[in-house]
Amino acid sequence: MTTGTGTFLQSSKDTNTNTVEESRVSASSSLNHVDGIEALSSSYSTFLLDMWGVMHNGSVPYEGVVDTIQTLKDANKRLIILSNSSKRVGNAKKMLNKLGFNEEDFEQIITSGEISYRMLCGDDTLECSTWSVLQDLIVQKKKKVFVLGSGDGDEDYCKSSGWTLSSIEDADLIIARGTFTINNGGGSDNVINKKDDGEEEYFRVLNESLEIAARKNVPMLVTNPDKVRPDEGLPPMPGAIGDSYEKILYLGGSSQTQAQSLVKRIGKPYPEVYELALSNCDDPGTAVMVGDALETDVTGGAKAKCATAWVVNDGIHSASVDELGEGNYEKGAETVLVNFNEQKEYVGDDVLRPSYVAKHFRW
């Protein structure tokens, strides 16, 4: 499986040198470094917040974050969490409470896994864009699913939304919600576990399964579009599987448009989560997306016409910022941003420019 973070079907590399230099200058010169969130408070009424890499590291809150949340709440700011977690919202609430946050402080808590679950249920009260491919399967009662999972609640997630676990040969849909297990029809005897069976066997079965699925044009729902996890070594996430499957579809004879239509990603930077988050916001310009990841948080916020605050030192880019900046935080942030834009081959108006850059999510 391809686990790189590049986009599918990279465009030509014959980029004009002057254009690249323009990208370097425009990306770096636009950085607006702020000491803390206080600098943003008077300008925005709605704060869209990533969790992991901004509020906590999976185990403990980052220093000052709990107080910052309380200060924003006391100032009557609307606080909305946008998480790419493939789990349902109840899990996010448990995590928040465990880490010392008050779930009642947040107007909405939106997870990719919750939106995907409601789509799988055919929930017509979900006020965001729909996926016609999935809707057609539900109408036709084609509800057999092959699951690439986390090993935590995968079967219940699918069965409680009305789907039957299936082998890849019989599947109507693939759900990519984790990168640890492959469930080939339900029951422990049909599960490949990366930890127990080894990475070599896991990736062998994964690649074989994706090849089988591509020959049948089986659609895939990616319930967490992150491509890497913010752990040591940046291990792959379901978004990387989605990219790989899209490439396999294309190389197998599908057009680029068809391949893209068969892989649906729910979460940042895609529109559904922002449609829900901003449903009560008349002007997206009064909202700011606070996140650590350029590809999901900052890109998604920019596409939704929000301001963006890139939190650098606690998240996914922190090691690169430190290494490339050689101890100079501002230099490191600029270099990481320029490299990101060059990798994506963004030029002109497409160049990504966070509205603000902060070391931490602190007041």
Coordinates of C-alpha atoms in Angstrom, one line a residue:
M1 CA 0.0 0.0 0.0
T2 CA 1.2 3.5 -0.8
T3 CA 1.4 5.4 2.5
G4 CA 2.9 8.7 1.3
T5 CA 1.0 11.9 1.8
G6 CA 1.1 13.0 -1.8
T7 CA -2.2 13.5 -3.7
F8 CA -3.4 11.0 -6.2
L9 CA -2.3 11.6 -9.8
Q10 CA 0.4 14.2 -9.2
S11 CA 0.4 16.8 -11.9
S12 CA 3.5 17.6 -14.0
K13 CA 6.7 18.4 -12.2
D14 CA 7.9 20.8 -15.0
T15 CA 7.0 23.8 -12.8
N16 CA 8.6 27.1 -13.8
T17 CA 11.4 28.0 -11.4
N18 CA 10.2 31.6 -11.1
T19 CA 6.7 30.4 -10.3
V20 CA 8.1 28.2 -7.5
E21 CA 10.1 31.2 -6.2
E22 CA 6.9 33.3 -6.2
S23 CA 5.2 30.5 -4.2
R24 CA 8.1 30.5 -1.7
V25 CA 7.9 34.3 -1.2
S26 CA 4.1 34.5 -1.0
A27 CA 3.8 31.6 1.3
S28 CA 6.4 32.7 3.8
S29 CA 5.8 36.5 3.7
S30 CA 2.1 36.0 4.6
L31 CA 2.7 34.4 7.9
N32 CA 1.1 36.3 10.8
H33 CA 2.6 35.0 14.0
V34 CA 0.6 35.7 17.2
D35 CA 1.6 35.0 20.8
G36 CA -1.7 33.4 21.7
I37 CA -5.4 33.1 21.0
E38 CA -6.1 36.3 22.8
A39 CA -5.0 38.1 19.6
L40 CA -7.8 36.5 17.7
S41 CA -10.6 36.7 20.3
S42 CA -12.0 40.1 19.4
S43 CA -12.2 39.3 15.7
Y44 CA -14.2 36.1 15.7
S45 CA -17.4 34.8 17.3
T46 CA -17.0 31.1 16.3
F47 CA -14.0 28.9 17.0
L48 CA -13.7 25.6 15.2
L49 CA -11.3 23.4 17.1
D50 CA -9.3 20.3 16.2
M51 CA -8.7 18.0 19.1
W52 CA -5.6 15.9 18.8
G53 CA -2.5 18.2 18.3
V54 CA -4.4 21.3 19.4
M55 CA -6.2 20.5 22.6
H56 CA -4.5 17.3 23.8
N57 CA -2.0 14.6 22.8
G58 CA -4.2 11.7 23.4
S59 CA -3.2 11.4 27.0
V60 CA -3.2 14.8 28.6
P61 CA -4.4 18.3 27.7
Y62 CA -1.7 20.7 26.5
E63 CA -0.6 23.3 28.9
G64 CA -3.0 26.2 29.2
V65 CA -5.7 24.7 26.9
V66 CA -8.4 24.1 29.5
D67 CA -8.1 27.7 30.7
T68 CA -8.2 29.0 27.2
I69 CA -11.4 27.1 26.5
Q70 CA -12.9 28.6 29.6
T71 CA -11.8 32.1 28.7
L72 CA -13.3 31.8 25.3
K73 CA -16.5 30.4 26.8
D74 CA -16.7 33.3 29.3
A75 CA -16.4 35.7 26.3
N76 CA -19.5 34.1 24.8
K77 CA -17.6 32.5 21.9
R78 CA -19.2 29.6 20.0
L79 CA -16.9 26.6 20.4
I80 CA -17.3 23.7 17.9
I81 CA -15.1 20.7 17.8
L82 CA -14.2 19.2 14.4
S83 CA -12.5 15.8 14.8
N84 CA -11.4 13.4 12.1
S85 CA -11.8 10.5 14.5
S86 CA -13.6 7.5 12.8
K87 CA -15.4 6.9 16.1
R88 CA -18.8 8.2 17.1
V89 CA -19.4 11.4 19.0
G90 CA -19.9 9.6 22.3
N91 CA -16.3 8.5 22.3
A92 CA -15.1 12.0 21.8
K93 CA -17.3 13.2 24.7
K94 CA -15.8 10.5 26.9
M95 CA -12.3 11.6 25.9
L96 CA -13.0 15.2 26.6
N97 CA -14.4 14.5 30.1
K98 CA -11.5 12.1 30.9
L99 CA -9.0 14.9 30.1
G100 CA -10.7 17.5 32.2
F101 CA -12.8 19.3 29.7
N102 CA -16.5 20.0 30.0
E103 CA -18.4 18.7 27.0
E104 CA -21.1 21.3 27.7
D105 CA -18.7 24.1 26.7
F106 CA -19.0 23.1 23.1
E107 CA -22.0 24.0 21.0
Q108 CA -21.3 21.0 18.7
I109 CA -18.9 18.1 18.7
I110 CA -18.6 16.8 15.2
T111 CA -16.6 13.6 14.3
S112 CA -16.1 12.1 10.9
G113 CA -17.2 8.8 12.3
E114 CA -20.5 10.1 13.5
I115 CA -21.3 11.8 10.2
S116 CA -20.3 8.6 8.3
Y117 CA -22.4 6.5 10.7
R118 CA -25.5 8.6 10.1
M119 CA -24.9 8.4 6.3
L120 CA -24.7 4.6 6.6
C121 CA -28.0 4.6 8.5
G122 CA -29.6 6.6 5.7
D123 CA -30.4 9.5 8.1
D124 CA -32.2 12.1 6.1
T125 CA -32.1 14.6 8.9
L126 CA -28.3 15.0 8.3
E127 CA -28.0 18.6 7.0
C128 CA -24.9 18.3 4.8
S129 CA -24.1 17.1 1.3
T130 CA -24.9 13.5 0.6
W131 CA -23.1 10.7 -1.3
S132 CA -25.4 9.4 -4.1
V133 CA -23.4 6.2 -4.4
L134 CA -24.2 5.3 -0.8
Q135 CA -27.8 6.4 -1.0
D136 CA -28.3 4.1 -4.1
L137 CA -26.9 1.1 -2.2
I138 CA -29.2 1.7 0.7
V139 CA -32.3 2.1 -1.6
Q140 CA -31.3 -1.1 -3.4
K141 CA -30.8 -2.9 -0.1
K142 CA -27.2 -3.7 -1.0
K143 CA -25.7 -3.5 2.4
K144 CA -22.8 -5.9 2.7
V145 CA -19.7 -4.2 3.9
F146 CA -16.0 -5.1 4.0
V147 CA -14.3 -3.4 6.9
L148 CA -10.8 -2.0 7.3
G149 CA -10.8 -1.2 11.0
S150 CA -9.3 -0.1 14.1
G151 CA -10.1 -3.3 16.0
D152 CA -12.2 -1.3 18.4
G153 CA -16.0 -1.6 17.8
D154 CA -15.8 -2.1 14.1
E155 CA -18.5 -4.8 13.9
D156 CA -20.9 -2.9 16.2
Y157 CA -20.4 0.3 14.1
C158 CA -21.5 -1.5 11.0
K159 CA -24.2 -3.8 12.3
S160 CA -25.9 -1.1 14.3
S161 CA -26.1 1.1 11.2
G162 CA -27.9 -1.7 9.4
W163 CA -25.0 -3.3 7.4
T164 CA -23.8 -6.9 7.3
L165 CA -20.1 -7.7 7.5
S166 CA -18.9 -9.5 4.3
S167 CA -15.9 -10.8 2.5
I168 CA -14.4 -8.6 -0.1
E169 CA -15.7 -10.9 -2.8
D170 CA -19.3 -10.3 -1.8
A171 CA -19.0 -6.7 -0.5
D172 CA -21.2 -3.8 -1.8
L173 CA -19.1 -1.3 0.1
I174 CA -15.7 -0.9 1.8
I175 CA -15.5 1.1 5.0
A176 CA -12.0 2.3 5.8
R177 CA -12.1 3.4 9.5
G178 CA -8.7 2.2 10.7
T179 CA -5.4 0.7 9.7
F180 CA -5.0 -2.1 12.2
T181 CA -7.4 -4.9 11.2
I182 CA -9.1 -6.4 8.1
N183 CA -12.5 -7.9 8.8
N184 CA -13.3 -10.4 6.1
G185 CA -16.8 -11.3 7.0
G186 CA -17.2 -11.0 10.8
G187 CA -16.0 -13.2 13.7
S188 CA -12.5 -13.4 15.1
D189 CA -11.5 -16.2 12.7
N190 CA -12.0 -13.8 9.8
V191 CA -9.9 -10.9 11.1
I192 CA -6.4 -10.1 10.1
N193 CA -4.7 -8.1 12.9
K194 CA -1.6 -6.1 12.1
K195 CA -0.2 -6.6 15.6
D196 CA -0.9 -10.3 15.9
D197 CA -0.4 -11.4 12.3
G198 CA 2.4 -9.0 11.4
E199 CA 2.7 -6.0 9.1
E200 CA 3.8 -8.1 6.1
E201 CA 0.7 -10.3 6.2
Y202 CA -1.6 -7.3 6.9
F203 CA -0.4 -5.4 3.9
R204 CA -0.4 -8.5 1.7
V205 CA -4.1 -9.1 2.4
L206 CA -4.9 -5.4 2.2
N207 CA -3.3 -5.1 -1.3
E208 CA -5.0 -8.2 -2.5
S209 CA -8.4 -7.1 -1.2
L210 CA -8.1 -3.7 -2.8
E211 CA -7.2 -5.3 -6.1
I212 CA -10.2 -7.5 -5.9
A213 CA -12.5 -4.6 -5.0
A214 CA -11.1 -2.4 -7.9
R215 CA -12.0 -5.1 -10.5
K216 CA -15.6 -4.8 -9.3
N217 CA -15.6 -1.0 -8.8
V218 CA -16.7 -1.4 -5.1
P219 CA -17.1 2.0 -3.6
M220 CA -15.1 3.0 -0.4
L221 CA -16.2 5.2 2.5
V222 CA -13.2 6.7 4.3
T223 CA -14.4 7.6 7.8
N224 CA -11.1 9.3 8.8
P225 CA -9.3 11.1 5.9
D226 CA -6.1 11.7 7.9
K227 CA -3.2 10.2 6.0
V228 CA -0.8 9.9 9.0
R229 CA -1.2 9.7 12.7
P230 CA 0.6 12.3 14.9
D231 CA 2.7 9.6 16.6
E232 CA 6.4 8.8 16.3
G233 CA 7.2 7.9 12.7
L234 CA 3.8 9.3 11.4
P235 CA 2.2 5.9 10.8
P236 CA -0.5 5.7 8.0
M237 CA -4.2 6.4 8.6
P238 CA -7.3 5.5 6.6
G239 CA -6.8 8.5 4.3
A240 CA -3.7 6.8 2.9
I241 CA -5.8 3.7 2.1
G242 CA -8.3 5.9 0.3
D243 CA -5.5 7.4 -1.8
S244 CA -4.1 4.0 -2.6
Y245 CA -7.4 2.5 -3.6
E246 CA -8.2 5.5 -5.9
K247 CA -4.8 5.0 -7.6
I248 CA -5.5 1.2 -8.0
L249 CA -8.9 2.0 -9.6
Y250 CA -7.3 4.4 -12.0
L251 CA -4.5 2.1 -13.0
G252 CA -7.1 -0.7 -13.4
G253 CA -8.9 1.3 -16.1
S254 CA -11.3 3.6 -14.4
S255 CA -11.2 7.2 -15.5
Q256 CA -9.9 9.8 -13.0
T257 CA -13.4 11.1 -12.4
Q258 CA -14.8 7.6 -11.9
A259 CA -12.0 6.6 -9.5
Q260 CA -12.6 9.8 -7.5
S261 CA -16.4 9.2 -7.4
L262 CA -15.9 5.8 -5.9
V263 CA -13.9 7.0 -2.9
K264 CA -15.8 9.2 -0.4
R265 CA -13.8 10.9 2.4
I266 CA -15.7 12.3 5.3
G267 CA -14.0 14.9 7.5
K268 CA -11.6 17.8 7.2
P269 CA -10.7 19.2 4.7
Y270 CA -13.9 18.0 2.9
P271 CA -17.1 20.1 3.0
E272 CA -19.6 18.0 5.0
V273 CA -18.1 18.8 8.4
Y274 CA -17.9 22.5 7.7
E275 CA -21.5 22.6 6.4
L276 CA -22.6 21.2 9.7
A277 CA -20.3 23.3 11.8
L278 CA -21.3 26.5 10.1
S279 CA -25.0 25.8 9.7
N280 CA -25.8 28.5 12.2
C281 CA -23.2 30.9 11.1
D282 CA -24.4 33.6 8.6
D283 CA -20.8 34.6 7.6
P284 CA -18.0 32.0 7.6
G285 CA -15.6 35.0 7.9
T286 CA -16.6 35.3 11.5
A287 CA -15.3 31.9 12.2
V288 CA -11.7 30.7 12.7
M289 CA -10.5 27.1 12.2
V290 CA -7.8 26.3 14.8
G291 CA -5.7 23.2 13.8
D292 CA -2.3 21.7 13.6
A293 CA -2.4 20.0 10.2
L294 CA -2.0 22.0 7.0
E295 CA -3.6 19.3 4.8
T296 CA -6.8 18.9 6.8
D297 CA -7.4 21.7 9.3
V298 CA -5.9 24.7 7.5
T299 CA -6.8 23.6 4.0
G300 CA -10.4 22.8 5.1
G301 CA -10.9 26.0 6.9
A302 CA -9.6 28.0 4.0
K303 CA -11.9 26.2 1.6
A304 CA -14.8 26.9 3.9
K305 CA -13.9 30.6 3.7
C306 CA -13.0 30.7 7.4
A307 CA -10.0 32.3 8.9
T308 CA -7.3 29.8 9.9
A309 CA -5.0 29.5 12.9
W310 CA -2.1 27.1 12.4
V311 CA -0.9 25.7 15.8
V312 CA 2.6 24.5 15.2
N313 CA 4.5 23.2 18.2
D314 CA 2.1 20.6 19.6
G315 CA 0.9 18.8 16.5
I316 CA 1.8 16.8 13.4
H317 CA 4.3 19.3 12.0
S318 CA 6.2 20.0 15.2
A319 CA 9.2 17.7 14.6
S320 CA 9.6 19.1 11.1
V321 CA 9.4 22.7 12.2
D322 CA 12.0 22.1 14.8
E323 CA 14.3 20.2 12.5
L324 CA 14.0 22.5 9.5
G325 CA 14.1 25.7 11.6
E326 CA 17.3 24.5 13.4
G327 CA 15.8 25.9 16.6
N328 CA 14.2 28.9 15.0
Y329 CA 10.5 28.4 15.2
E330 CA 9.5 31.1 12.7
K331 CA 12.0 29.9 10.1
G332 CA 10.9 26.3 10.6
A333 CA 7.2 27.1 10.2
E334 CA 7.9 29.1 7.0
T335 CA 10.0 26.2 5.6
V336 CA 7.3 23.6 6.4
L337 CA 4.6 25.7 4.8
V338 CA 6.7 26.4 1.6
N339 CA 7.5 22.7 1.3
F340 CA 3.8 21.8 1.7
N341 CA 2.8 24.3 -1.1
E342 CA 5.6 23.0 -3.4
Q343 CA 4.6 19.4 -2.8
K344 CA 1.0 20.2 -3.7
E345 CA 2.3 22.3 -6.6
Y346 CA 0.1 25.2 -5.4
V347 CA 0.8 28.5 -7.1
G348 CA -0.9 31.9 -7.2
D349 CA -4.2 32.1 -5.4
D350 CA -4.0 28.3 -4.6
V351 CA -1.0 28.8 -2.3
L352 CA -2.0 28.0 1.3
R353 CA -1.6 30.8 3.7
P354 CA -2.8 30.4 7.3
S355 CA -4.4 33.6 8.7
Y356 CA -2.4 33.2 11.9
V357 CA 0.4 31.0 13.2
A358 CA 0.8 30.3 16.9
K359 CA 3.1 28.0 18.8
H360 CA 0.3 26.6 21.0
F361 CA -3.4 26.9 21.6
R362 CA -3.0 29.1 24.7
W363 CA -4.5 32.4 25.7

